[in-house]
Short mmCIF file of C-alpha atoms in Angstrom, two decimals:
data_model
loop_
_atom_site.label_atom_id
_atom_site.label_comp_id
_atom_site.label_asym_id
_atom_site.label_seq_id
_atom_site.Cartn_x
_atom_site.Cartn_y
_atom_site.Cartn_z
CA MET B 196 21.13 -13.49 143.71
CA GLU B 197 18.77 -14.32 140.45
CA ASN B 198 19.06 -13.08 136.90
CA PRO B 199 15.78 -10.34 135.67
CA ILE B 200 13.78 -13.08 133.54
CA ASN B 201 11.50 -10.72 130.66
CA ILE B 202 8.81 -10.15 131.30
CA SER B 203 6.88 -11.71 128.41
CA ASP B 204 8.42 -14.75 130.04
CA ILE B 205 6.85 -14.44 133.38
CA LYS B 206 3.10 -13.93 131.45
CA VAL B 207 4.21 -17.87 130.77
CA LEU B 208 5.03 -18.69 133.57
CA TYR B 209 2.47 -17.67 135.87
CA PRO B 210 -0.50 -17.31 133.45
CA ASP B 211 -2.92 -15.34 135.17
CA GLU B 212 -1.24 -14.35 137.71
CA TRP B 213 -0.61 -11.78 140.56
CA VAL B 214 3.77 -11.82 140.84
CA LEU B 215 5.72 -9.87 143.17
CA LEU B 216 8.77 -8.62 141.33
CA GLY B 217 12.67 -7.28 142.68
CA ASN B 218 14.47 -4.89 140.87
CA PRO B 219 11.86 -4.42 138.40
CA ILE B 220 13.60 -2.71 135.29
CA LEU B 221 10.33 -0.29 133.43
CA ASP B 222 10.47 1.38 129.79
CA GLU B 223 11.26 4.46 128.58
CA SER B 224 7.79 5.95 129.83
CA LYS B 225 8.23 4.46 133.20
CA LEU B 226 4.64 3.26 133.49
CA ASP B 227 5.43 -0.25 132.03
CA VAL B 228 7.63 -3.16 133.34
CA ILE B 229 10.19 -4.52 130.85
CA SER B 230 12.18 -7.65 133.18
CA GLY B 231 12.11 -8.37 136.92
CA ILE B 232 12.84 -10.96 139.35
CA PRO B 233 9.89 -13.25 140.23
CA LEU B 234 9.35 -13.06 144.34
CA PHE B 235 6.06 -14.63 144.44
CA HIS B 236 2.98 -15.41 142.80
CA SER B 237 -0.37 -16.97 143.22
CA LYS B 238 -4.31 -16.33 142.47
CA ASP B 239 -5.15 -13.81 145.08
CA LYS B 240 -3.68 -10.99 145.06
CA LYS B 241 -3.69 -10.34 148.68
CA GLU B 242 -1.85 -13.37 149.27
CA VAL B 243 0.97 -11.96 147.80
CA CYS B 244 0.89 -8.66 149.17
CA TYR B 245 0.61 -10.55 152.47
CA ILE B 246 3.17 -13.42 152.48
CA GLY B 247 5.56 -11.77 149.81
CA ARG B 248 6.41 -9.19 151.99
CA ASP B 249 9.28 -12.00 153.71
CA LYS B 250 10.57 -12.05 151.05
CA THR B 251 11.54 -8.12 149.21
CA SER B 252 14.16 -7.61 152.17
CA ASP B 253 16.94 -8.00 149.64
CA PHE B 254 15.95 -5.52 146.79
CA ASP B 255 15.91 -1.97 145.63
CA LYS B 256 13.14 -1.26 144.50
CA ILE B 257 9.64 -3.56 144.24
CA THR B 258 6.38 -4.51 142.29
CA ILE B 259 3.41 -6.09 141.01
CA ILE B 260 1.88 -7.40 138.64
CA TYR B 261 -1.23 -9.22 137.53
CA THR B 262 -0.37 -11.32 133.76
CA GLY B 263 -3.51 -11.64 132.96
CA SER B 264 -6.21 -9.03 131.49
CA PHE B 265 -8.64 -7.31 133.74
CA GLN B 266 -12.62 -8.07 132.96
CA PRO B 267 -14.71 -5.48 133.98
CA ALA B 268 -16.52 -7.10 137.19
CA ARG B 269 -19.71 -5.45 136.06
CA LYS B 270 -21.74 -3.34 133.71
CA ILE B 271 -21.74 -0.10 134.53
CA THR B 272 -24.35 2.29 133.86
CA GLY B 273 -25.51 5.58 134.14
CA ILE B 274 -28.63 7.02 135.62
CA PHE B 275 -28.68 9.89 132.77
CA ASN B 276 -30.25 7.54 129.42
#
């Protein structure tokens, strides 16, 4: 089994991609991933979910992260302007 990789290194290795991580290590708040073992990566989230599923059997915990920044798909406006 591989050693966990720091989240900053994962972002450099897989820029703007979805990454499936095995045995993720979380911060004290249990909200942010600090490190993990990359199992599969792709620009397509569905591909990571479906193809990566076969690679998770040896791990207690898994998570999926996005290494880029989210851009709003459309402008949200109110109806009561």
